[in-house]
Amino acid sequence: MHVTNKDAILNELASIVGKENATASKHIRYAYSYDMSFVTPKMPDYVVMASTVEQVQGVLRLANKEKIPVVPYTAGTNIGGLTIPERGGIILDLKRMNKIINIDTESHYAVIEPGVSHAQLASALYKHNLRFGWPVGPPSASVSSCAISHGIGGLNARYGLNSQEITSMEVVLPTGELVRVGSCAINPEAWHSVLPMPQMDGLFKGWLGSTGVVTKLGITVHPIPPVLKVFTVSCQNVEDMVSYMMNLSNYEICDDLTAVSWWLAQVPIPYPYKPKPENAHEWFCFANTNSFTEKEKEARVEIWETVLEEEKKKGTSIQVTQYPEEALRARTHLPSQIVGSTKNYCKQGGAGISWPGTFTPANKWAPVYNDWKKILIDHNLSPSIRMSMYRGVHYGMLRAMIPFNKKSAKETENARQAIVECLKVDLDHGGMPYKPPVDYAIEINKRAHPGYLLLLKKIKALLDPNDIMNPGKLGI
Amino acid sequence: MKWNISTLEELEDAIWRCTACGTCKVAYDYGPPSQCREICPAGTEFGFEGFMASKGKIAFARGILSGELEWDEELVEAVYKCTICAGCQSQCQLDHKPYIPEIFEALRRKAVEAGAGPLPAQKVIAQSLRSYDNPYQGPRRVRTDWARIFKKGKQKPIKDINKEPAPLLYFVGCTGAYNVPERVIPQATASIFNKLGLDYGILGENELCCGSTAMRLGDAEAFKRMAEANLETFKKLHEKQGVETIVTACAGCYRAILKDYSLADEYEEMMKGIKVIHVSQFLYDLYKAGRLEFSGPLPWKVTYHDPCHAGRHLTKFLVDKDGSQLWAGAYISLNEEDCLYDVPRDLLKAIPGIELTEMQRIRANSYCCGGGGGVMTGFPDWAQRNAALRIQEGMETGAETMVSICPFCHYNLNQGAQGIGSPMKLLDLTELIDRVLPEKEV
Ligand SMILES: Cc1cc2nc3c(=O)[nH]c(=O)nc-3n(C[C@H](O)[C@H](O)[C@H](O)COP(=O)(O)OP(=O)(O)OC[C@H]3O[C@@H](n4cnc5c(N)ncnc54)[C@H](O)[C@@H]3O)c2cc1C
Ligand code: SF4
Ligand code: SF4
């Protein structure tokens, strides 16, 4: 039999991970070629499943030697086409590295492998009355992929981004070496802190899998305060909502301080665009607070009431309201199958969803929203927009969740154009896109300080001399 | 007879509702306490996306419909690496949810039409259905071997419904009749019926396969042949022999007669005056009516395994067909009234001495035994390995016995237990009831 180079590579991969864990079958490659985003599907050449660190090292050494691209993959739900291989190569599926290595109930951290899902960790932590910042994404998606991609969870107003919860890391470099950052680098048993050493975890956070493969991750976990109180308000315009959120955020009493436009409060988001009823408020906000005692809750209530009074005195349209029940459940019962399955977003739209997801200063939310609204409505898309405040600072997530009918190439392209247009507006206002698809990366780089790009390229070249890790994603 | 069995093309819109979110990969329940475990036997065994839950099969369906994938040996095999357990369906929340197992079966029908499916080992089933009217290659006369014990001693022989009238037809099913270790199920069922003094009969050698296996394998023609013949028989038995109820102890037959047969235009007409019921529901109704009194005690610690076919497969979905409520094709809600979740549990709890402890994955989140969808024939080793996983889950509860209401689960789970040398046994609910049901005083 004629053995092609492709066969030879497959054989080598099989010898590393086992025959049943390496494939070049077209139908399997096809299943990894697309996600829910507008990003054009592309096929990998191989898919391998690793279950040990040594296997990950073996795959990367081989790929580096042969200069084959490698795309780390856990569940592919990032909504940005980030695991769609730009240049073919190997999809390195890590779902079988799914051990919860340790939950340190005294020091409050957990050590996990990349395949550990939100649902898996949530149920394990729950036994110890502990929690983490669960995103509103699929319960089956990876905790570590979310954290290393600067993911956002339900505790971001209290503790910051999920990436800020990272305490330690073990990583296989593109060239196959095993490295560690954080306290575990000095004492293999100590996974509690990424400080006070040089913060080298930054080499692997926000890089979209382009600098190495994280094989173990330490994250902070927190006690579950038993008393949940959600403050819900609504108002007629974005300016009033931003004013209320900035005010409330000063007191740092919320785990999650999020506002959604009327369209995002609908279950599901209307597709195509549907006008809001005249009498309905345009903005809704839920502020989740968790307290250890009733008294603590009462103190939070007191603060919230003060804020409410102040906002009313300013003449804003803020008023206490009922938040739609299912939508509220999806925000407080996390991880959530309802919202994670994209039901709240896509049920009417069809198989597609994408976002311009950004970190934007709160004082720019209103002008950006007003522009986004126009752009989206012009494209017959609902302005289903979310604003979330972080840890008392006045900046946070501003994003539009845009469902579309992925069966139609035309409707997909329409959504892509609208979203990229929105993104440009946000970039012009100082916003920063997160988990950016290549389309966004290009826009970011167009505006970047030359020194940023220089450093980015230098680090990338240092860690990944053959540019094998998720190549093309950074738009460089 | 005209059948409304969907083609893959007809399901294309549904296929394009899947967002590839992957929520279908795990059985997750917020609780509290929150719980999470694997739900997909294929994904658990083979791992790659593609094998994993609906997301994967829907990818294959898209590829076949768009022409980006073509039938080759590996793809055909992948399409049959699925127990059609519908575990993934239970997790999904989008508009194609009601059609998920149908999409998989339509994909298989497409493979069969293309001459590519089913797998060689499974083709024997279709051949056997043609030659013997059962999937087990068993001669027709063997069909009643299980009933021989009723011809001995004081036992009352079972009525041949072809010859004598009776209001109740016990539809035995091929697995109980031909798969030797499974004969305990019809034997226990008939013994219970005898003890209760019921007027019932069986079709004996004239019984035909319900066609469930053929349907699950995508062989719509074989299914229709069996189903049409059975519907004709049922109608005739109703008119000539006074049959009003068809009772079956097989979850597969039950699902087929209740659900798959209803895809025939003439279903209502053929089944007029006849009701089909699973034996567990039948006995439960008698129990509720005070006609089932158990002697005891049976001091056993048991756990209950929900078979897919008697559980979540019987979920009814409300869909906005004409767009009058949400939009055309919107999935609105589900109704579990037909799912046999509480009935077997309530019967178990009614048996004096029984202590029922639950596994983590139950009811709509039950973990499939691994035997369905042609997997036991196509991939017997995998079926057994998967069953062992379920047995292990049962053992985690501290139970010594697992109970179920499906001969397929019965066979496969016992195989699984043997495979790992587990002392756990899988018993059918009828076996337990038969033990504690006293002989009727005459
Ligand atoms: C409906 C919906 C809602 C969502 N809501 C949120 C939300 O609220 N907050 C949020 O943060 N996210 C959200 N997401 C996005 C996503 O679900 C989460 O971020 C998720 O945890 C990502 O995990 P994954 O397993 O899908 O990662 P993948 O998509 O598989 O990977 C993400 C990125 O990480 C890289 N990567 C994966 N594993 C490794 C590794 N071990 N080492 C190095 N690089 C790696 C990949 O190459 C890719 O670039 C949402 C998604 C959906 C569909
Ligand atoms: S079948 Fe449903 S749950 Fe599974 S990936 Fe598709 S949309 Fe998500
Ligand atoms: S039906 Fe069962 S085996 Fe098939 S994909 Fe769904 S969960 Fe997996």
CSV table of N, CA and C in Angstrom, one decimal, chain A residues 20-23 25-28 30-32 34 36 47-49 73 75 77 93 95-96 117 119-120 122-123 126 138-140 268 332-338 340-343 346-351 406-407, chain B residues 12-13 16-23 25-26 28 30 32-36 38 43-52 55 58-60 62-63 66 68-70 74-75 78 91 93-95 326-327 330-331:
chain,number,residue,atom,x,y,z
A,20,GLU,N,-7.5,4.4,18.5
A,20,GLU,CA,-8.9,4.8,18.6
A,20,GLU,C,-9.1,6.3,18.9
A,21,ASN,N,-8.0,6.9,19.3
A,21,ASN,CA,-8.0,8.3,19.6
A,21,ASN,C,-7.4,9.3,18.6
A,22,ALA,N,-7.1,8.7,17.4
A,22,ALA,CA,-6.6,9.6,16.4
A,22,ALA,C,-7.3,9.2,15.1
A,23,THR,N,-7.8,10.2,14.4
A,23,THR,CA,-8.5,10.0,13.2
A,23,THR,C,-8.3,11.0,12.1
A,25,SER,N,-10.7,10.6,9.6
A,25,SER,CA,-12.0,10.4,8.9
A,25,SER,C,-12.7,11.7,8.6
A,26,LYS,N,-13.2,11.7,7.4
A,26,LYS,CA,-13.8,13.0,6.9
A,26,LYS,C,-15.0,13.4,7.8
A,27,HIS,N,-15.8,12.4,8.2
A,27,HIS,CA,-17.0,12.8,8.9
A,27,HIS,C,-16.7,13.3,10.3
A,28,ILE,N,-15.7,12.8,10.9
A,28,ILE,CA,-15.3,13.3,12.2
A,28,ILE,C,-14.7,14.7,12.0
A,30,TYR,N,-15.4,16.7,9.8
A,30,TYR,CA,-16.5,17.6,9.4
A,30,TYR,C,-17.2,18.1,10.7
A,31,ALA,N,-17.4,17.2,11.6
A,31,ALA,CA,-18.1,17.6,12.9
A,31,ALA,C,-17.3,18.6,13.7
A,32,TYR,N,-16.0,18.8,13.4
A,32,TYR,CA,-15.2,19.8,14.1
A,32,TYR,C,-15.1,21.1,13.2
A,34,TYR,N,-17.2,23.3,12.1
A,34,TYR,CA,-18.1,24.5,12.2
A,34,TYR,C,-18.5,24.7,13.7
A,36,MET,N,-21.3,27.7,16.0
A,36,MET,CA,-22.6,28.4,15.8
A,36,MET,C,-22.3,29.8,15.3
A,47,VAL,N,-8.0,14.7,13.8
A,47,VAL,CA,-8.5,15.0,15.2
A,47,VAL,C,-7.9,14.0,16.1
A,48,VAL,N,-7.3,14.4,17.2
A,48,VAL,CA,-6.8,13.5,18.2
A,48,VAL,C,-7.4,13.8,19.6
A,49,MET,N,-7.6,12.8,20.4
A,49,MET,CA,-8.0,13.0,21.8
A,49,MET,C,-6.9,12.6,22.7
A,73,TYR,N,-8.9,22.1,21.7
A,73,TYR,CA,-10.4,22.1,21.7
A,73,TYR,C,-10.9,21.4,22.9
A,75,ALA,N,-14.8,22.2,24.0
A,75,ALA,CA,-16.2,21.9,23.5
A,75,ALA,C,-16.6,22.8,22.3
A,77,THR,N,-17.4,25.9,22.1
A,77,THR,CA,-18.6,26.8,22.2
A,77,THR,C,-18.3,28.2,22.4
A,93,ASP,N,-8.4,17.5,20.8
A,93,ASP,CA,-9.6,17.5,21.7
A,93,ASP,C,-9.2,17.0,23.1
A,95,LYS,N,-11.3,16.8,25.8
A,95,LYS,CA,-12.4,16.6,26.7
A,95,LYS,C,-12.2,15.4,27.6
A,96,ARG,N,-11.3,14.5,27.2
A,96,ARG,CA,-11.1,13.3,28.1
A,96,ARG,C,-10.1,13.6,29.2
A,117,SER,N,-16.0,20.2,32.9
A,117,SER,CA,-17.0,21.1,32.4
A,117,SER,C,-17.6,21.9,33.6
A,119,ALA,N,-20.7,22.1,34.4
A,119,ALA,CA,-21.6,21.3,35.1
A,119,ALA,C,-20.9,20.3,36.1
A,120,GLN,N,-19.8,19.8,35.6
A,120,GLN,CA,-19.1,18.8,36.4
A,120,GLN,C,-18.5,19.4,37.6
A,122,ALA,N,-19.4,22.3,38.9
A,122,ALA,CA,-20.5,22.9,39.8
A,122,ALA,C,-21.0,21.8,40.7
A,123,SER,N,-21.2,20.6,40.2
A,123,SER,CA,-21.8,19.6,41.1
A,123,SER,C,-20.8,19.1,42.1
A,126,TYR,N,-20.5,22.0,44.7
A,126,TYR,CA,-21.7,22.1,45.5
A,126,TYR,C,-21.6,21.3,46.8
A,138,PRO,N,-23.1,26.9,27.7
A,138,PRO,CA,-23.5,25.5,27.9
A,138,PRO,C,-22.8,24.8,29.1
A,139,PRO,N,-23.6,24.1,29.9
A,139,PRO,CA,-23.0,23.5,31.1
A,139,PRO,C,-21.9,22.5,30.7
A,140,SER,N,-21.9,22.0,29.5
A,140,SER,CA,-20.9,21.0,29.1
A,140,SER,C,-19.6,21.6,28.6
A,268,PRO,N,-37.4,33.7,23.2
A,268,PRO,CA,-36.0,34.0,22.8
A,268,PRO,C,-36.0,35.4,22.3
A,332,THR,N,-29.8,33.1,37.4
A,332,THR,CA,-29.5,32.8,38.8
A,332,THR,C,-29.2,31.4,39.0
A,333,HIS,N,-29.8,30.5,38.2
A,333,HIS,CA,-29.6,29.1,38.3
A,333,HIS,C,-28.5,28.6,37.3
A,334,LEU,N,-27.2,28.9,37.7
A,334,LEU,CA,-26.1,28.7,36.8
A,334,LEU,C,-25.3,27.5,37.3
A,335,PRO,N,-24.6,26.7,36.5
A,335,PRO,CA,-24.8,26.7,35.0
A,335,PRO,C,-26.2,26.4,34.6
A,336,SER,N,-26.6,26.9,33.5
A,336,SER,CA,-28.0,26.8,33.1
A,336,SER,C,-28.2,26.1,31.7
A,337,GLN,N,-29.0,25.1,31.8
A,337,GLN,CA,-29.3,24.3,30.5
A,337,GLN,C,-30.1,25.2,29.6
A,338,ILE,N,-30.9,26.0,30.2
A,338,ILE,CA,-31.9,26.8,29.3
A,338,ILE,C,-31.1,27.8,28.5
A,340,GLY,N,-27.8,28.1,28.4
A,340,GLY,CA,-26.6,27.5,27.8
A,340,GLY,C,-26.8,26.8,26.5
A,341,SER,N,-28.0,26.3,26.4
A,341,SER,CA,-28.4,25.6,25.1
A,341,SER,C,-28.7,26.6,24.0
A,342,THR,N,-28.5,27.8,24.3
A,342,THR,CA,-28.8,28.9,23.4
A,342,THR,C,-30.3,29.1,23.2
A,343,LYS,N,-31.1,28.4,23.9
A,343,LYS,CA,-32.6,28.6,23.8
A,343,LYS,C,-33.0,30.0,23.8
A,346,CYS,N,-31.3,31.7,20.5
A,346,CYS,CA,-31.4,31.3,19.1
A,346,CYS,C,-32.7,30.6,18.7
A,347,LYS,N,-33.6,30.4,19.7
A,347,LYS,CA,-34.7,29.5,19.4
A,347,LYS,C,-35.5,29.9,18.2
A,348,GLN,N,-35.6,31.2,18.1
A,348,GLN,CA,-36.4,31.7,16.9
A,348,GLN,C,-35.5,31.9,15.7
A,349,GLY,N,-34.2,32.3,16.0
A,349,GLY,CA,-33.3,32.7,14.9
A,349,GLY,C,-32.9,31.6,14.0
A,350,GLY,N,-32.5,30.5,14.6
A,350,GLY,CA,-31.9,29.4,13.8
A,350,GLY,C,-30.6,29.1,14.4
A,351,ALA,N,-29.8,28.3,13.6
A,351,ALA,CA,-28.6,27.7,14.2
A,351,ALA,C,-27.5,28.7,14.5
A,406,LYS,N,-28.6,30.3,10.3
A,406,LYS,CA,-27.3,29.8,9.7
A,406,LYS,C,-27.5,29.0,8.5
A,407,LYS,N,-28.7,28.5,8.3
A,407,LYS,CA,-29.0,27.7,7.1
A,407,LYS,C,-28.8,28.6,5.8
B,12,GLU,N,-34.9,18.7,7.1
B,12,GLU,CA,-33.8,19.6,6.9
B,12,GLU,C,-33.9,20.9,7.8
B,13,ASP,N,-35.1,21.5,7.8
B,13,ASP,CA,-35.2,22.7,8.6
B,13,ASP,C,-35.0,22.4,10.1
B,16,TRP,N,-31.4,22.2,10.8
B,16,TRP,CA,-30.7,23.6,10.9
B,16,TRP,C,-31.1,24.4,12.1
B,17,ARG,N,-31.8,23.8,13.0
B,17,ARG,CA,-32.1,24.5,14.3
B,17,ARG,C,-31.0,24.3,15.3
B,18,CYS,N,-30.2,23.2,15.1
B,18,CYS,CA,-29.1,22.9,16.1
B,18,CYS,C,-28.0,23.9,16.0
B,19,THR,N,-27.7,24.5,17.2
B,19,THR,CA,-26.7,25.5,17.2
B,19,THR,C,-25.3,24.9,17.5
B,20,ALA,N,-25.2,23.6,17.7
B,20,ALA,CA,-23.9,22.9,18.0
B,20,ALA,C,-23.4,23.4,19.4
B,21,CYS,N,-24.4,23.7,20.3
B,21,CYS,CA,-24.0,24.2,21.6
B,21,CYS,C,-23.4,23.1,22.5
B,22,GLY,N,-23.8,21.8,22.2
B,22,GLY,CA,-23.3,20.7,22.9
B,22,GLY,C,-23.9,20.5,24.3
B,23,THR,N,-25.0,21.2,24.6
B,23,THR,CA,-25.7,21.0,25.8
B,23,THR,C,-26.2,19.5,25.9
B,25,LYS,N,-24.6,16.9,25.5
B,25,LYS,CA,-23.6,16.0,25.8
B,25,LYS,C,-23.7,15.4,27.2
B,26,VAL,N,-24.3,16.1,28.2
B,26,VAL,CA,-24.3,15.6,29.5
B,26,VAL,C,-25.7,15.7,30.1
B,28,TYR,N,-27.5,17.0,32.9
B,28,TYR,CA,-27.2,18.0,33.9
B,28,TYR,C,-28.5,18.5,34.5
B,30,TYR,N,-29.8,21.2,37.4
B,30,TYR,CA,-29.3,22.3,38.3
B,30,TYR,C,-29.5,21.9,39.8
B,32,PRO,N,-31.1,22.5,43.2
B,32,PRO,CA,-29.9,21.9,43.9
B,32,PRO,C,-30.2,20.7,44.7
B,33,PRO,N,-29.3,19.8,44.9
B,33,PRO,CA,-27.9,19.9,44.5
B,33,PRO,C,-27.7,19.6,43.0
B,34,SER,N,-26.8,20.3,42.4
B,34,SER,CA,-26.6,20.1,41.0
B,34,SER,C,-26.0,18.8,40.7
B,35,GLN,N,-26.4,18.2,39.6
B,35,GLN,CA,-25.8,16.9,39.2
B,35,GLN,C,-25.4,16.9,37.8
B,36,CYS,N,-24.4,16.1,37.5
B,36,CYS,CA,-23.9,16.1,36.1
B,36,CYS,C,-23.2,14.8,35.8
B,38,GLU,N,-22.4,11.8,32.3
B,38,GLU,CA,-22.5,11.6,30.9
B,38,GLU,C,-23.9,11.1,30.5
B,43,GLY,N,-20.9,8.8,22.8
B,43,GLY,CA,-19.9,9.7,23.2
B,43,GLY,C,-19.0,9.2,24.3
B,44,THR,N,-19.6,8.6,25.2
B,44,THR,CA,-18.8,8.0,26.3
B,44,THR,C,-17.8,7.0,25.8
B,45,GLU,N,-18.2,6.2,24.9
B,45,GLU,CA,-17.3,5.1,24.4
B,45,GLU,C,-16.3,5.7,23.3
B,46,PHE,N,-16.8,6.5,22.4
B,46,PHE,CA,-15.9,6.9,21.3
B,46,PHE,C,-15.3,8.3,21.3
B,47,GLY,N,-16.0,9.1,22.1
B,47,GLY,CA,-15.4,10.4,22.5
B,47,GLY,C,-15.4,11.5,21.4
B,48,PHE,N,-15.0,11.3,20.2
B,48,PHE,CA,-14.9,12.4,19.2
B,48,PHE,C,-16.3,13.1,19.1
B,49,GLU,N,-16.3,14.4,18.8
B,49,GLU,CA,-17.5,15.0,18.4
B,49,GLU,C,-17.9,14.3,17.1
B,50,GLY,N,-19.1,14.2,16.9
B,50,GLY,CA,-19.6,13.3,15.8
B,50,GLY,C,-20.3,12.1,16.4
B,51,PHE,N,-19.6,11.5,17.3
B,51,PHE,CA,-20.2,10.4,18.0
B,51,PHE,C,-21.0,10.9,19.2
B,52,MET,N,-20.6,12.1,19.6
B,52,MET,CA,-21.1,12.7,20.8
B,52,MET,C,-22.5,13.3,20.7
B,55,LYS,N,-25.5,16.6,18.7
B,55,LYS,CA,-24.7,17.6,17.9
B,55,LYS,C,-23.9,16.8,16.8
B,58,ILE,N,-26.2,15.3,14.0
B,58,ILE,CA,-26.8,16.4,13.2
B,58,ILE,C,-25.7,16.9,12.3
B,59,ALA,N,-24.5,16.9,12.7
B,59,ALA,CA,-23.4,17.3,11.8
B,59,ALA,C,-23.4,16.3,10.6
B,60,PHE,N,-23.5,15.0,10.9
B,60,PHE,CA,-23.5,14.1,9.8
B,60,PHE,C,-24.7,14.3,8.8
B,62,ARG,N,-26.2,17.1,8.3
B,62,ARG,CA,-26.0,18.3,7.5
B,62,ARG,C,-25.0,17.9,6.4
B,63,GLY,N,-24.0,17.2,6.7
B,63,GLY,CA,-23.0,16.9,5.6
B,63,GLY,C,-23.6,16.0,4.5
B,66,SER,N,-26.0,18.3,2.5
B,66,SER,CA,-25.3,19.3,1.6
B,66,SER,C,-24.4,18.7,0.6
B,68,GLU,N,-21.6,17.4,1.3
B,68,GLU,CA,-20.2,17.6,1.8
B,68,GLU,C,-19.7,16.2,2.3
B,69,LEU,N,-20.6,15.4,2.7
B,69,LEU,CA,-20.2,14.0,3.2
B,69,LEU,C,-20.8,13.0,2.2
B,70,GLU,N,-20.2,11.9,2.0
B,70,GLU,CA,-20.8,10.9,1.2
B,70,GLU,C,-20.7,9.6,2.1
B,74,GLU,N,-16.9,4.1,7.0
B,74,GLU,CA,-16.7,4.7,8.3
B,74,GLU,C,-17.9,5.5,8.8
B,75,LEU,N,-18.4,6.3,7.8
B,75,LEU,CA,-19.6,7.1,8.2
B,75,LEU,C,-20.8,6.2,8.5
B,78,ALA,N,-20.4,5.0,11.9
B,78,ALA,CA,-20.6,6.1,12.9
B,78,ALA,C,-22.1,6.3,13.1
B,91,GLN,N,-31.9,16.8,26.8
B,91,GLN,CA,-31.1,18.0,27.2
B,91,GLN,C,-31.4,19.2,26.3
B,93,GLN,N,-32.9,22.1,24.0
B,93,GLN,CA,-34.1,23.0,24.3
B,93,GLN,C,-34.6,23.7,23.0
B,94,LEU,N,-34.0,23.4,21.9
B,94,LEU,CA,-34.3,24.2,20.7
B,94,LEU,C,-35.5,23.5,19.9
B,95,ASP,N,-35.8,24.2,18.8
B,95,ASP,CA,-37.0,23.8,18.1
B,95,ASP,C,-37.0,22.4,17.5
B,326,LEU,N,-46.5,30.7,18.5
B,326,LEU,CA,-45.1,31.3,18.5
B,326,LEU,C,-44.7,31.6,17.1
B,327,TRP,N,-44.3,30.6,16.4
B,327,TRP,CA,-43.9,30.7,15.0
B,327,TRP,C,-44.0,29.3,14.4
B,330,ALA,N,-42.3,26.0,16.0
B,330,ALA,CA,-41.7,26.2,17.3
B,330,ALA,C,-42.1,25.1,18.3
B,331,TYR,N,-41.1,24.6,19.0
B,331,TYR,CA,-41.3,23.6,20.0
B,331,TYR,C,-41.8,24.4,21.2
